[in-house]
XYZ file of C-alpha atoms in Angstrom:
780
model
C -28.625 -171.641 -27.001
C -25.599 -171.216 -29.216
C -25.063 -174.585 -30.670
C -29.057 -174.617 -31.057
C -29.191 -171.620 -33.368
C -26.104 -172.297 -35.292
C -27.638 -175.387 -36.326
C -31.125 -174.531 -36.731
C -30.223 -171.922 -38.881
C -27.563 -173.868 -40.896
C -31.064 -176.254 -41.081
C -33.224 -173.769 -42.019
C -31.019 -172.590 -45.277
C -29.604 -175.848 -46.542
C -32.113 -178.324 -45.948
C -35.546 -177.452 -46.310
C -37.290 -177.352 -49.714
C -39.107 -174.184 -49.359
C -41.018 -174.430 -52.406
C -42.880 -177.887 -51.069
C -43.550 -175.908 -47.875
C -45.180 -172.581 -50.020
C -47.210 -174.767 -52.056
C -45.400 -173.822 -55.825
C -44.346 -177.797 -55.989
C -47.211 -180.341 -55.925
C -46.498 -183.402 -54.369
C -47.752 -187.141 -54.895
C -47.936 -189.195 -52.592
C -50.307 -191.940 -53.746
C -50.902 -193.830 -57.163
C -54.255 -192.932 -58.115
C -53.631 -188.861 -59.288
C -57.495 -188.707 -59.227
C -56.814 -188.686 -55.022
C -56.200 -185.279 -52.711
C -52.908 -185.001 -52.030
C -51.896 -184.315 -48.544
C -48.303 -182.617 -48.015
C -46.940 -183.390 -44.305
C -43.747 -181.582 -42.895
C -41.104 -184.040 -43.517
C -42.218 -183.690 -47.064
C -40.326 -180.486 -46.997
C -37.024 -181.647 -45.649
C -34.089 -182.319 -47.985
C -32.749 -185.602 -47.463
C -29.427 -186.177 -45.229
C -27.588 -186.184 -49.187
C -28.928 -183.324 -50.851
C -28.663 -181.539 -47.555
C -25.169 -182.423 -47.218
C -24.416 -181.551 -50.942
C -25.894 -178.206 -50.413
C -24.342 -177.557 -47.354
C -20.246 -178.154 -49.101
C -21.341 -175.832 -52.134
C -21.977 -172.759 -49.518
C -18.342 -171.469 -48.717
C -19.628 -168.890 -47.259
C -21.596 -171.032 -44.563
C -18.795 -173.358 -44.340
C -16.914 -169.742 -43.762
C -19.487 -168.976 -40.933
C -19.702 -172.721 -39.258
C -15.742 -172.420 -38.882
C -15.601 -168.816 -36.945
C -19.098 -170.800 -34.335
C -16.987 -173.438 -34.073
C -13.680 -171.820 -32.963
C -15.813 -169.630 -30.922
C -17.644 -172.338 -29.460
C -14.488 -173.793 -28.434
C -13.459 -170.480 -26.545
C -16.520 -170.777 -24.898
C -16.394 -175.011 -23.925
C -12.667 -173.659 -22.375
C -14.709 -170.724 -19.925
C -17.339 -173.004 -19.331
C -14.832 -175.402 -18.049
C -12.870 -173.158 -16.534
C -15.932 -171.591 -14.919
C -16.881 -174.946 -13.612
C -13.372 -175.639 -11.451
C -13.935 -172.398 -10.034
C -17.577 -172.898 -8.563
C -16.155 -175.961 -7.497
C -14.029 -174.167 -5.339
C -15.891 -172.063 -4.430
C -18.914 -175.010 -3.740
C -15.979 -176.418 -1.648
C -15.258 -173.823 0.474
C -18.769 -172.848 1.509
C -19.301 -176.944 2.531
C -15.644 -177.018 4.670
C -14.449 -173.634 5.773
C -17.745 -171.317 6.241
C -19.375 -174.700 7.355
C -22.456 -174.215 5.172
C -24.242 -177.301 3.598
C -25.888 -176.874 0.358
C -28.959 -177.818 1.109
C -29.519 -174.788 3.771
C -27.342 -172.424 1.563
C -30.442 -170.789 0.287
C -31.557 -170.047 3.920
C -28.815 -167.808 4.772
C -28.488 -164.279 3.999
C -25.421 -162.166 2.589
C -24.576 -160.454 5.840
C -24.492 -164.388 7.619
C -22.070 -165.805 4.996
C -19.973 -162.562 5.041
C -19.881 -162.712 9.082
C -18.677 -166.392 8.133
C -15.830 -164.747 6.530
C -15.026 -162.193 8.489
C -14.833 -165.202 11.315
C -12.723 -167.143 9.424
C -10.219 -164.538 8.584
C -9.617 -164.706 12.654
C -9.407 -168.252 13.167
C -7.227 -169.974 10.044
C -5.730 -166.591 8.458
C -7.176 -167.244 5.062
C -5.608 -164.123 4.477
C -1.866 -164.299 5.015
C -1.567 -160.164 4.142
C -3.369 -159.027 7.249
C -5.260 -160.462 10.524
C -8.474 -159.659 10.440
C -10.847 -158.648 7.021
C -13.062 -156.398 6.946
C -16.752 -156.163 5.071
C -14.740 -153.577 2.656
C -12.031 -155.443 2.250
C -14.384 -158.608 0.980
C -16.786 -155.749 -1.234
C -13.212 -154.251 -2.521
C -12.430 -158.009 -3.903
C -15.664 -158.795 -5.485
C -16.325 -155.125 -6.726
C -13.175 -154.017 -7.907
C -13.290 -153.666 -11.457
C -17.277 -152.620 -10.831
C -16.064 -149.845 -9.146
C -13.978 -148.292 -11.714
C -16.309 -148.673 -14.070
C -18.957 -146.768 -11.741
C -15.825 -144.024 -10.842
C -15.321 -142.945 -14.460
C -19.224 -142.683 -15.804
C -19.260 -140.687 -12.434
C -16.577 -138.704 -13.446
C -18.087 -138.735 -17.404
C -14.954 -140.053 -18.352
C -15.794 -142.742 -20.599
C -17.849 -141.564 -23.858
C -21.155 -143.220 -23.613
C -23.509 -139.438 -24.064
C -23.718 -137.932 -27.373
C -25.218 -134.704 -29.067
C -26.994 -135.763 -31.761
C -28.488 -133.476 -35.081
C -32.099 -134.892 -34.960
C -31.889 -136.052 -31.692
C -30.285 -134.736 -28.860
C -28.920 -135.689 -25.977
C -28.425 -139.635 -26.126
C -26.547 -141.891 -24.207
C -25.441 -145.431 -25.497
C -24.302 -147.774 -23.995
C -24.675 -151.490 -24.704
C -23.377 -154.734 -22.928
C -21.180 -155.091 -26.543
C -19.642 -151.344 -25.461
C -19.740 -152.713 -21.535
C -17.554 -155.767 -22.750
C -15.042 -153.907 -25.039
C -14.442 -151.321 -22.016
C -14.016 -154.398 -20.116
C -12.137 -156.233 -22.736
C -9.382 -152.813 -22.965
C -9.010 -151.635 -18.866
C -9.026 -155.159 -17.018
C -8.928 -158.323 -18.557
C -7.904 -158.422 -21.788
C -4.362 -158.940 -23.373
C -2.459 -156.192 -22.834
C -5.085 -154.342 -20.540
C -3.793 -151.604 -17.974
C -4.054 -154.813 -15.129
C -1.223 -157.473 -15.028
C -3.796 -159.427 -12.800
C -7.207 -159.474 -11.206
C -5.971 -157.271 -8.468
C -2.687 -155.138 -9.363
C -2.071 -152.596 -11.899
C 0.643 -152.755 -14.139
C 3.467 -150.990 -11.858
C 4.462 -148.689 -15.338
C 0.972 -147.279 -14.830
C 1.706 -146.211 -11.615
C 4.107 -143.679 -12.505
C 3.865 -140.220 -14.293
C 6.921 -140.071 -16.095
C 6.041 -142.103 -18.912
C 2.480 -141.149 -18.959
C 2.154 -140.057 -22.295
C 3.888 -143.337 -24.440
C 1.361 -145.045 -21.962
C -1.140 -143.364 -23.419
C 0.376 -143.588 -26.979
C 0.207 -147.395 -26.497
C -3.741 -147.726 -24.856
C -4.543 -145.454 -28.394
C -2.695 -148.546 -30.600
C -4.882 -151.235 -28.452
C -8.029 -149.374 -28.276
C -7.511 -148.976 -32.584
C -6.841 -152.150 -33.043
C -9.776 -153.760 -31.124
C -12.001 -151.055 -32.650
C -10.426 -152.541 -35.962
C -11.435 -156.250 -34.908
C -14.669 -155.361 -34.410
C -15.023 -153.869 -37.204
C -14.067 -156.852 -38.801
C -16.352 -159.119 -36.976
C -19.120 -156.568 -37.505
C -21.068 -158.814 -39.581
C -20.791 -161.774 -38.016
C -21.815 -160.447 -34.403
C -24.926 -158.517 -36.154
C -26.158 -161.464 -37.924
C -25.651 -163.058 -34.379
C -27.835 -160.811 -32.636
C -30.256 -160.689 -35.491
C -31.021 -164.364 -35.242
C -30.521 -164.212 -31.079
C -33.321 -161.574 -30.629
C -35.608 -163.369 -33.456
C -35.563 -166.566 -31.398
C -35.545 -164.774 -28.238
C -38.442 -162.084 -28.684
C -40.579 -163.414 -31.589
C -42.924 -165.762 -29.407
C -43.338 -163.483 -26.407
C -44.051 -160.968 -29.003
C -47.052 -163.204 -30.020
C -48.081 -164.261 -26.599
C -47.646 -160.513 -24.982
C -47.701 -157.904 -27.726
C -47.298 -154.899 -25.088
C -43.878 -156.086 -23.455
C -41.983 -154.562 -25.900
C -43.567 -151.168 -24.567
C -42.665 -152.560 -21.040
C -39.589 -150.707 -19.412
C -36.688 -151.609 -17.850
C -33.488 -149.727 -15.947
C -31.028 -149.298 -18.891
C -27.112 -150.475 -18.227
C -26.366 -146.480 -18.077
C -28.900 -146.317 -15.824
C -27.543 -148.973 -13.727
C -24.215 -148.026 -13.410
C -25.253 -144.120 -12.824
C -27.534 -145.633 -10.141
C -24.854 -147.502 -8.530
C -23.107 -146.802 -5.201
C -19.311 -147.393 -4.799
C -19.759 -150.738 -3.138
C -22.699 -152.421 -3.905
C -23.392 -155.703 -4.508
C -25.607 -156.329 -7.321
C -28.244 -158.352 -5.522
C -28.354 -154.964 -3.374
C -28.882 -152.876 -6.587
C -31.573 -155.591 -8.076
C -33.431 -154.315 -5.231
C -33.301 -151.494 -5.207
C -34.305 -150.154 -8.390
C -36.925 -153.475 -8.474
C -38.646 -151.130 -5.642
C -38.412 -148.125 -7.997
C -39.403 -150.142 -10.819
C -43.739 -149.387 -9.846
C -43.391 -145.625 -9.748
C -41.074 -144.958 -12.120
C -43.272 -146.579 -15.038
C -46.104 -144.462 -13.227
C -43.897 -141.608 -13.540
C -43.341 -142.102 -17.195
C -46.636 -142.845 -17.822
C -47.909 -139.557 -16.505
C -47.036 -138.117 -20.436
C -49.380 -139.067 -22.628
C -50.389 -137.147 -25.607
C -53.689 -136.333 -26.309
C -53.274 -136.506 -30.101
C -51.294 -139.564 -30.293
C -54.381 -141.356 -27.739
C -56.934 -139.988 -29.632
C -54.656 -141.662 -33.248
C -54.562 -145.139 -30.499
C -58.557 -145.492 -29.772
C -59.840 -144.712 -33.754
C -56.888 -147.399 -35.223
C -57.822 -149.577 -32.056
C -61.945 -149.117 -33.163
C -60.783 -149.929 -37.056
C -59.079 -153.103 -36.174
C -61.489 -154.245 -33.790
C -64.310 -154.240 -35.967
C -62.025 -156.102 -38.986
C -60.945 -159.333 -36.759
C -64.568 -159.332 -35.397
C -65.975 -159.651 -38.489
C -63.057 -162.236 -39.153
C -64.208 -164.106 -35.743
C -67.506 -164.113 -36.306
C -66.764 -165.336 -39.955
C -64.487 -168.152 -38.603
C -67.742 -169.172 -35.774
C -69.598 -169.779 -38.506
C -67.031 -171.859 -41.319
C -63.797 -172.784 -40.155
C -63.159 -173.250 -43.879
C -62.447 -168.938 -43.355
C -58.932 -170.131 -41.917
C -57.865 -172.125 -44.936
C -58.360 -168.798 -47.042
C -54.709 -167.580 -47.765
C -53.254 -164.822 -46.016
C -56.421 -164.875 -43.045
C -55.134 -165.984 -40.355
C -52.250 -163.849 -40.808
C -54.924 -160.701 -40.614
C -56.228 -162.165 -37.578
C -52.835 -161.811 -35.698
C -51.442 -158.929 -37.385
C -54.964 -157.075 -36.004
C -54.630 -158.322 -32.565
C -51.126 -157.140 -32.356
C -51.983 -154.002 -33.494
C -55.006 -153.782 -31.047
C -52.348 -154.678 -28.222
C -50.119 -151.897 -29.245
C -53.058 -149.751 -29.582
C -54.323 -149.923 -25.997
C -50.742 -149.313 -24.502
C -51.116 -145.145 -25.553
C -54.635 -144.981 -24.622
C -54.554 -144.391 -20.826
C -56.523 -145.347 -17.668
C -58.971 -142.350 -17.332
C -59.552 -143.125 -13.571
C -55.738 -142.817 -12.850
C -54.604 -139.182 -11.060
C -50.734 -138.736 -11.611
C -48.848 -136.388 -9.600
C -45.206 -136.404 -11.183
C -43.681 -134.027 -7.890
C -44.562 -136.807 -5.494
C -44.192 -140.157 -8.225
C -40.795 -138.462 -8.790
C -39.896 -138.230 -5.139
C -40.408 -141.558 -4.328
C -38.197 -142.788 -7.004
C -35.509 -140.813 -5.577
C -36.053 -142.498 -2.207
C -35.477 -145.816 -4.200
C -32.626 -145.110 -6.706
C -30.890 -142.025 -4.371
C -29.294 -140.366 -6.855
C -31.188 -137.476 -8.702
C -29.999 -134.133 -10.858
C -30.489 -130.705 -9.326
C -32.421 -129.367 -11.996
C -35.415 -132.434 -12.132
C -36.519 -130.885 -9.196
C -39.542 -129.155 -9.105
C -39.393 -129.666 -12.912
C -40.759 -132.912 -12.738
C -44.201 -132.484 -14.648
C -41.292 -130.899 -17.673
C -41.241 -133.329 -20.840
C -37.045 -132.337 -20.668
C -37.203 -133.948 -17.467
C -38.989 -136.834 -18.919
C -36.698 -137.589 -21.645
C -34.069 -137.467 -19.795
C -35.143 -139.935 -17.012
C -35.777 -142.028 -19.761
C -32.186 -142.400 -20.450
C -31.830 -144.976 -17.141
C -35.412 -145.898 -17.767
C -35.824 -147.007 -21.389
C -38.259 -149.114 -23.272
C -37.593 -152.718 -23.502
C -38.041 -152.298 -27.654
C -35.492 -149.438 -27.509
C -32.793 -151.877 -25.466
C -33.119 -154.176 -27.808
C -32.644 -151.887 -30.908
C -29.572 -150.411 -29.283
C -28.088 -154.325 -28.350
C -29.132 -154.637 -32.586
C -26.733 -151.450 -33.548
C -24.513 -152.277 -31.159
C -22.019 -154.223 -33.764
C -22.311 -151.454 -35.879
C -21.631 -148.465 -33.895
C -19.162 -149.929 -31.131
C -16.257 -149.650 -33.302
C -16.665 -145.977 -34.250
C -17.108 -144.923 -30.557
C -13.980 -147.222 -29.851
C -12.214 -145.428 -32.528
C -12.958 -142.130 -33.056
C -14.472 -141.089 -29.249
C -12.545 -143.499 -26.751
C -8.803 -143.058 -28.704
C -8.565 -139.352 -27.881
C -9.543 -140.011 -24.172
C -6.501 -142.285 -23.768
C -4.097 -139.874 -21.572
C -6.860 -139.106 -19.323
C -7.897 -142.598 -18.721
C -3.601 -143.508 -18.221
C -3.878 -140.471 -15.263
C -7.542 -141.865 -14.241
C -6.140 -144.931 -13.530
C -2.664 -143.929 -11.698
C -4.365 -140.907 -9.903
C -7.147 -143.292 -8.327
C -5.873 -146.830 -7.216
C -4.189 -147.067 -4.174
C -2.632 -150.890 -2.807
C -4.786 -152.167 0.171
C -3.367 -154.687 2.430
C -4.457 -158.375 1.560
C -7.327 -156.697 -1.727
C -4.761 -155.159 -4.073
C -5.097 -152.173 -6.046
C -8.344 -150.891 -5.646
C -10.144 -147.556 -6.805
C -9.727 -144.771 -4.377
C -13.325 -143.714 -4.899
C -14.649 -146.745 -3.716
C -12.639 -145.828 -0.128
C -15.143 -143.870 0.451
C -13.069 -140.931 1.668
C -15.051 -138.115 1.900
C -11.504 -136.129 2.631
C -10.166 -137.022 -0.037
C -13.407 -137.348 -2.344
C -16.133 -135.562 -0.737
C -18.094 -132.808 -2.473
C -18.659 -129.700 -0.199
C -22.172 -129.276 -1.932
C -23.131 -132.489 -0.123
C -22.269 -131.660 3.982
C -18.422 -132.471 3.417
C -17.417 -128.602 3.504
C -14.889 -128.307 6.053
C -14.244 -131.960 6.063
C -12.991 -132.717 2.487
C -9.349 -131.521 0.812
C -10.675 -132.955 -2.620
C -10.022 -130.450 -5.197
C -12.575 -130.987 -8.608
C -10.989 -133.040 -10.201
C -10.750 -135.519 -6.901
C -14.703 -134.807 -6.133
C -16.929 -137.644 -7.039
C -19.835 -135.862 -8.460
C -23.594 -135.954 -7.463
C -23.229 -136.897 -4.027
C -21.611 -140.326 -4.889
C -19.047 -140.583 -1.850
C -21.261 -139.550 0.975
C -24.532 -141.667 -0.206
C -22.580 -144.168 -0.482
C -21.126 -144.175 2.636
C -24.289 -144.399 4.172
C -25.533 -147.076 1.873
C -22.345 -149.008 3.069
C -22.568 -147.935 6.695
C -26.239 -149.137 6.913
C -25.818 -152.006 4.772
C -22.766 -153.305 7.069
C -23.596 -151.880 10.468
C -21.004 -154.246 12.030
C -18.391 -152.139 9.698
C -16.209 -149.887 11.855
C -15.894 -146.517 9.680
C -12.276 -144.674 9.562
C -11.776 -141.303 11.580
C -12.739 -138.862 8.822
C -16.262 -140.976 7.632
C -17.280 -141.674 11.120
C -16.831 -137.988 11.650
C -19.004 -137.546 8.556
C -21.396 -139.509 9.352
C -22.268 -138.285 12.933
C -22.265 -134.797 12.088
C -25.325 -135.765 9.766
C -27.071 -137.929 12.700
C -26.258 -134.461 14.944
C -28.054 -132.608 11.806
C -31.055 -134.628 11.774
C -31.856 -135.033 15.165
C -30.970 -130.731 15.207
C -34.087 -130.589 12.568
C -36.030 -133.531 13.684
C -36.561 -131.387 17.628
C -37.590 -128.295 15.758
C -39.566 -129.938 13.538
C -40.955 -132.305 16.454
C -41.539 -128.282 18.424
C -44.028 -127.510 15.284
C -46.978 -129.413 16.674
C -47.835 -130.884 13.305
C -50.468 -132.674 11.833
C -50.258 -136.490 10.690
C -52.758 -135.493 7.596
C -50.019 -132.795 6.235
C -47.540 -135.106 6.715
C -46.221 -135.764 2.901
C -43.676 -138.138 3.594
C -45.879 -140.802 5.341
C -47.753 -140.607 1.804
C -44.894 -140.667 0.291
C -43.303 -143.551 2.263
C -46.708 -145.873 1.755
C -47.043 -145.131 -1.738
C -43.358 -147.176 -1.795
C -44.824 -150.153 -0.175
C -45.451 -153.558 -2.634
C -48.084 -156.186 -1.892
C -45.140 -158.466 -1.003
C -43.959 -156.177 1.756
C -44.985 -156.440 5.754
C -47.521 -152.755 4.952
C -47.359 -152.330 8.460
C -43.269 -152.117 9.238
C -42.721 -148.835 7.538
C -45.951 -147.476 8.094
C -45.845 -147.850 11.890
C -42.948 -145.567 11.934
C -43.714 -142.920 10.522
C -47.069 -143.092 11.716
C -45.306 -143.256 15.088
C -43.189 -139.987 14.602
C -46.003 -137.955 12.992
C -48.056 -138.908 15.574
C -46.115 -136.605 18.007
C -46.485 -133.771 15.457
C -44.133 -132.376 13.231
C -45.364 -129.434 10.912
C -42.770 -126.667 9.901
C -45.994 -124.064 8.740
C -46.333 -122.795 5.503
C -43.272 -120.852 5.068
C -41.381 -122.899 2.924
C -41.986 -126.811 1.325
C -38.398 -127.788 1.171
C -37.754 -127.064 5.368
C -40.924 -128.853 5.758
C -39.635 -131.789 3.644
C -36.627 -132.326 5.198
C -38.446 -131.890 8.578
C -40.316 -134.818 7.773
C -36.928 -137.031 6.871
C -35.507 -135.717 9.506
C -38.337 -136.957 12.204
C -38.429 -140.212 10.010
C -34.945 -140.982 10.394
C -34.536 -140.394 14.260
C -37.437 -142.972 15.167
C -34.637 -145.279 13.294
C -32.113 -145.109 15.231
C -33.381 -146.372 18.671
C -34.354 -149.515 16.703
C -30.962 -149.778 14.904
C -29.769 -149.619 18.316
C -31.910 -151.995 20.497
C -31.381 -154.466 17.457
C -28.119 -154.371 16.841
C -24.719 -154.298 19.440
C -22.652 -150.456 18.846
C -20.899 -150.240 15.459
C -19.345 -146.854 14.125
C -22.808 -146.055 12.189
C -24.702 -146.006 15.789
C -22.182 -144.637 17.725
C -21.308 -141.759 15.794
C -24.842 -140.453 16.450
C -26.302 -141.906 19.687
C -26.919 -138.673 21.824
C -29.676 -137.226 21.611
C -32.067 -139.836 20.434
C -35.586 -140.339 21.302
C -37.396 -142.733 22.418
C -38.128 -146.313 21.273
C -40.792 -146.862 18.858
C -43.346 -149.251 19.291
C -42.478 -152.475 18.264
C -38.498 -152.029 18.407
C -38.449 -154.713 21.415
C -40.397 -157.428 19.698
C -37.309 -157.209 16.994
C -35.107 -157.408 19.874
C -31.984 -160.035 19.300
C -30.734 -161.078 22.520
C -27.462 -159.337 22.466
C -26.559 -160.634 19.267
C -26.406 -158.902 16.264
C -29.796 -159.858 14.443
C -28.935 -159.371 10.631
C -25.940 -161.798 10.895
C -27.999 -164.306 13.110
C -30.732 -166.018 12.124
C -32.686 -165.677 15.343
C -35.782 -168.470 15.209
C -36.636 -171.612 15.845
C -36.717 -172.702 12.296
C -34.662 -171.459 9.165
C -38.160 -169.899 7.942
C -38.094 -167.561 10.665
C -34.845 -166.929 11.041
C -35.290 -166.095 6.845
C -38.074 -164.216 7.671
C -36.572 -161.741 10.407
C -34.076 -161.271 8.543
C -36.579 -160.004 5.321
C -37.721 -157.577 7.922
C -34.784 -156.208 9.408
C -33.352 -155.771 5.571
C -36.484 -153.715 4.850
C -36.003 -151.457 7.981
C -32.689 -150.773 7.104
C -34.001 -150.148 2.639
C -36.139 -147.465 3.984
C -33.922 -146.059 6.607
C -31.587 -145.296 3.064
C -34.432 -144.178 1.588
C -35.143 -141.371 4.162
C -31.115 -140.840 4.562
C -31.194 -140.225 0.140
C -34.689 -137.931 0.562
C -32.773 -135.762 3.495
C -29.405 -135.269 1.872
C -30.724 -134.028 -1.599
C -32.874 -132.010 0.674
C -29.932 -130.489 2.106
C -27.709 -130.140 -1.417
C -31.076 -128.395 -2.506
C -31.049 -126.127 0.163
C -27.448 -125.139 -0.229
C -27.661 -125.159 -4.109
C -30.220 -122.418 -3.449
C -27.746 -120.600 -1.191
C -24.554 -121.165 -3.219
C -25.459 -121.921 -6.837
C -23.450 -124.441 -8.380
C -22.922 -126.079 -11.973
C -24.840 -128.691 -13.287
C -22.965 -131.933 -12.793
C -26.429 -133.996 -15.368
C -24.912 -132.130 -18.739
C -21.069 -131.858 -17.606
C -18.386 -130.945 -19.954
C -16.276 -133.429 -20.073
C -13.481 -130.889 -19.209
C -15.055 -129.157 -16.552
C -13.618 -131.702 -13.373
C -9.679 -131.263 -14.999
C -8.905 -127.299 -15.050
C -7.720 -127.305 -18.535
C -7.637 -123.630 -18.865
C -3.694 -123.713 -18.940
C -1.977 -126.794 -20.199
C 1.810 -127.732 -20.312
C 2.843 -128.878 -24.394
C 4.739 -131.754 -23.654
C 3.764 -132.856 -26.553
C 6.115 -131.275 -28.370
C 9.235 -131.521 -25.707
C 8.839 -135.422 -26.059
C 8.566 -135.185 -29.552
C 5.581 -138.253 -30.022
C 5.365 -139.395 -33.606
C 1.686 -139.881 -33.064
C -0.017 -136.809 -31.244
C -1.959 -137.226 -28.431
C -4.961 -135.071 -27.558
C -4.349 -132.803 -24.193
C -5.533 -134.367 -20.831
C -8.693 -132.652 -19.783
C -7.299 -134.101 -16.307
C -3.768 -132.925 -16.331
C -3.495 -129.084 -14.859
C -0.219 -126.340 -15.972
C 2.778 -128.275 -13.804
C 4.554 -125.829 -11.788
C 8.473 -125.832 -12.012
C 9.278 -128.249 -9.929
C 11.051 -132.010 -11.372
C 9.193 -135.057 -11.717
C 9.412 -136.877 -8.670
C 8.799 -134.059 -6.503
C 5.505 -133.672 -8.382
C 4.548 -137.460 -8.258
C 5.543 -136.981 -4.576
C 3.667 -133.869 -3.581
C -0.006 -136.189 -5.497
C 0.771 -139.524 -3.809
C 1.238 -137.863 -0.029
C -1.926 -136.675 -0.175
C -3.295 -140.485 -0.529
C -0.289 -141.714 2.576
C -2.021 -139.049 4.689
C -5.606 -141.171 4.054
C -3.916 -144.588 3.619
C -0.604 -144.629 4.533
C -0.895 -144.014 8.033
C 2.358 -141.649 8.055
C 0.821 -138.996 10.067
C -2.088 -139.391 11.354
C -4.610 -136.536 10.700
C -6.575 -136.388 13.633
C -2.761 -134.367 14.759
C -2.746 -132.123 12.079
C -5.155 -128.772 12.576
C -4.918 -126.992 9.187
C -6.573 -123.302 8.980
C -8.744 -122.607 5.488
C -6.515 -121.950 2.657
C -6.660 -121.121 -1.173
C -5.526 -124.007 -3.402
C -2.834 -124.015 -5.636
C -2.823 -125.915 -8.944
C -0.159 -128.924 -9.002
C 0.354 -131.640 -11.926
C -1.184 -135.282 -12.158
C -4.303 -133.060 -11.356
C -3.787 -133.086 -7.784
C -4.005 -129.992 -6.024
C -2.568 -128.881 -2.903
C -2.648 -125.387 -0.240
C -0.378 -123.409 0.409
C 2.831 -123.761 2.316
C 2.093 -127.489 1.309
C 5.799 -128.022 2.586
C 5.868 -127.600 6.038
C 2.843 -130.340 6.120
C 4.713 -133.070 4.579
C 7.862 -133.996 6.524
C 8.183 -137.178 4.247
C 11.400 -137.132 2.227
C 11.045 -136.691 -1.061
C 13.521 -138.880 -3.889
C 16.331 -136.664 -5.646
C 16.579 -138.775 -8.722
C 16.195 -136.413 -11.565
C 13.815 -138.948 -13.752
C 10.388 -140.609 -12.543
C 11.290 -143.891 -14.609
C 13.441 -144.250 -12.236
C 11.555 -144.393 -9.201
C 9.904 -148.039 -7.970
C 6.597 -147.720 -8.364
C 4.438 -146.125 -5.809
C 2.815 -148.244 -3.102
C -0.149 -147.091 -0.516
C -1.141 -149.448 2.160
C -4.015 -149.548 4.061
């Protein structure tokens, strides 16, 4: 495509005689002037020698062609490298995993992953550890993406802006994302020295200011490079968009009025350790309810205008079509064909603004169905689904295709400004983030600590982690990201054995589910009052087995669970709990005991109808395709995948209801429009810039609290000992009994409980400078 766009554009500029094409110059093909002249398309093409001369005479075009050639050679080298990597993957699948290419399309990801785990036990393909877990495989694949999800979750990246006329806006394009990854992960001078290891100097705290200044300078130069290449990138974006979308716009004019999940939405809604195909499947299921919700907001004035414009344009188009049918020579009149085309496009666009008069929408119910699929939603959206403010904020996640194209066209102009003006002041925050939230996992390398999904280190008290987390505000993942990601990974990978703290959290959640479902069953509800049943019914698509989820929900609904009219939130909570309870026996029957099932097996009810029919004989039905053919195994895997997806949707609804109840009892801050410094403890900062005498002033880190009078070595040890308690295996968490206590601020964003010295028997090095210490390594 790149070669075609460059060659075709050069041909249009230098090798076409537009005077002949537009009939401004006569062409004589005959020796008899009286005969009519018929112009053909080759007549508008210049001879090769004339075309070559025009190209050589255009120095600007030659310069662009040289730059395009260099870029094409770069892409060719990258293409050859990727082909070599793909060939290695091809050989690995055939020789190591024993999966032939002919049957690979019928394998699920769980089956491939199970074979990798088994191969590790037999052949030790990873020499650093004896066994690989499902989480280790996800960490290797999603190492950098987990960092990006964490930085978006903590509002570290400058992608949200408040503009004078537009208000709160989000600008996150492919070009900006490419530059972020270039700066942080794989570009020259990036923070990572290879694909699995963070540079040693970024793991130390003593030279954080120097590293921040170095990163700030690098961001500046990359921004300048983007600014210099802006004209070329802009020309490429315009040409590529023109060649890509013109035919689609002519064939389907309403396609630009369709919506798509924005890049920011994909990053904001993504769980930690969620693969691309898992995210795509989840968001695709939420596309229809999201589109219905956005269509609820129709302007009556705009509808009237669209109806009248469509009527006027349709009348003119009808006359032209009638005249064309009467005499086709009408099309030979200048601009008639263009007028017909533009009128057809205008009518199609106007019809997109005219709602269907037979449809009735319920915004609150639609938003609840959307939540069941996307799993994340700001608190203030619930109960305000009918407000335009909620609609505008949701439009940042679910934007028009035309807006997406426009942002990509403006990206070459705006990206340099964001890098130079907005990202450079955050250089110190970025350095602190990668130091504080990077842990080394044996056999995996350096990974983001948020991706460990450790409720104790990164849990949020408002998301059922109260009493189970030691995280400060700086260390907490926002919007329940840790808790929801943990549940999603445990459900998606049923054979995974969670750590002790995660198992305790899952067990507490399942115990709460059984308690709430028991209360609901005791209220003797009736099926028509079950709002969740209607919501889950609306989740079905034409390609899904309609009776799959409906039978499960109907089975629990027939038992009756109605909480009365005293509170809608309690009723929703009980409904979801009852539906979740019906999944537990089914999961247990289908799978061998795992950390997820063992966490809350007590108190489970009777097995739902149809569970035995889908039970594999003692084997994991998600990783073993039982059946007489590959198609049967694939069908069974698809059905079980739908069960897992629905179970996660119910868990998301249930956890949001619990969070809503907690927020009503204890009001907390908004997590949608968070200030950039609200997680940092910015009230008191240490003036280290003046002491260091830095030549270029670096803005103070929002993630660097006021320091106590400790030595740098002791400061680093205090923060990192907390990670060692979880990841290093130095102290057994289960043997330390802690009483609730207040927290005191520590440097480097760390928080410690009072009397911390008694809880950390590890010796602290007494070197006077942090630069003399070796890089701190936290092994799992």
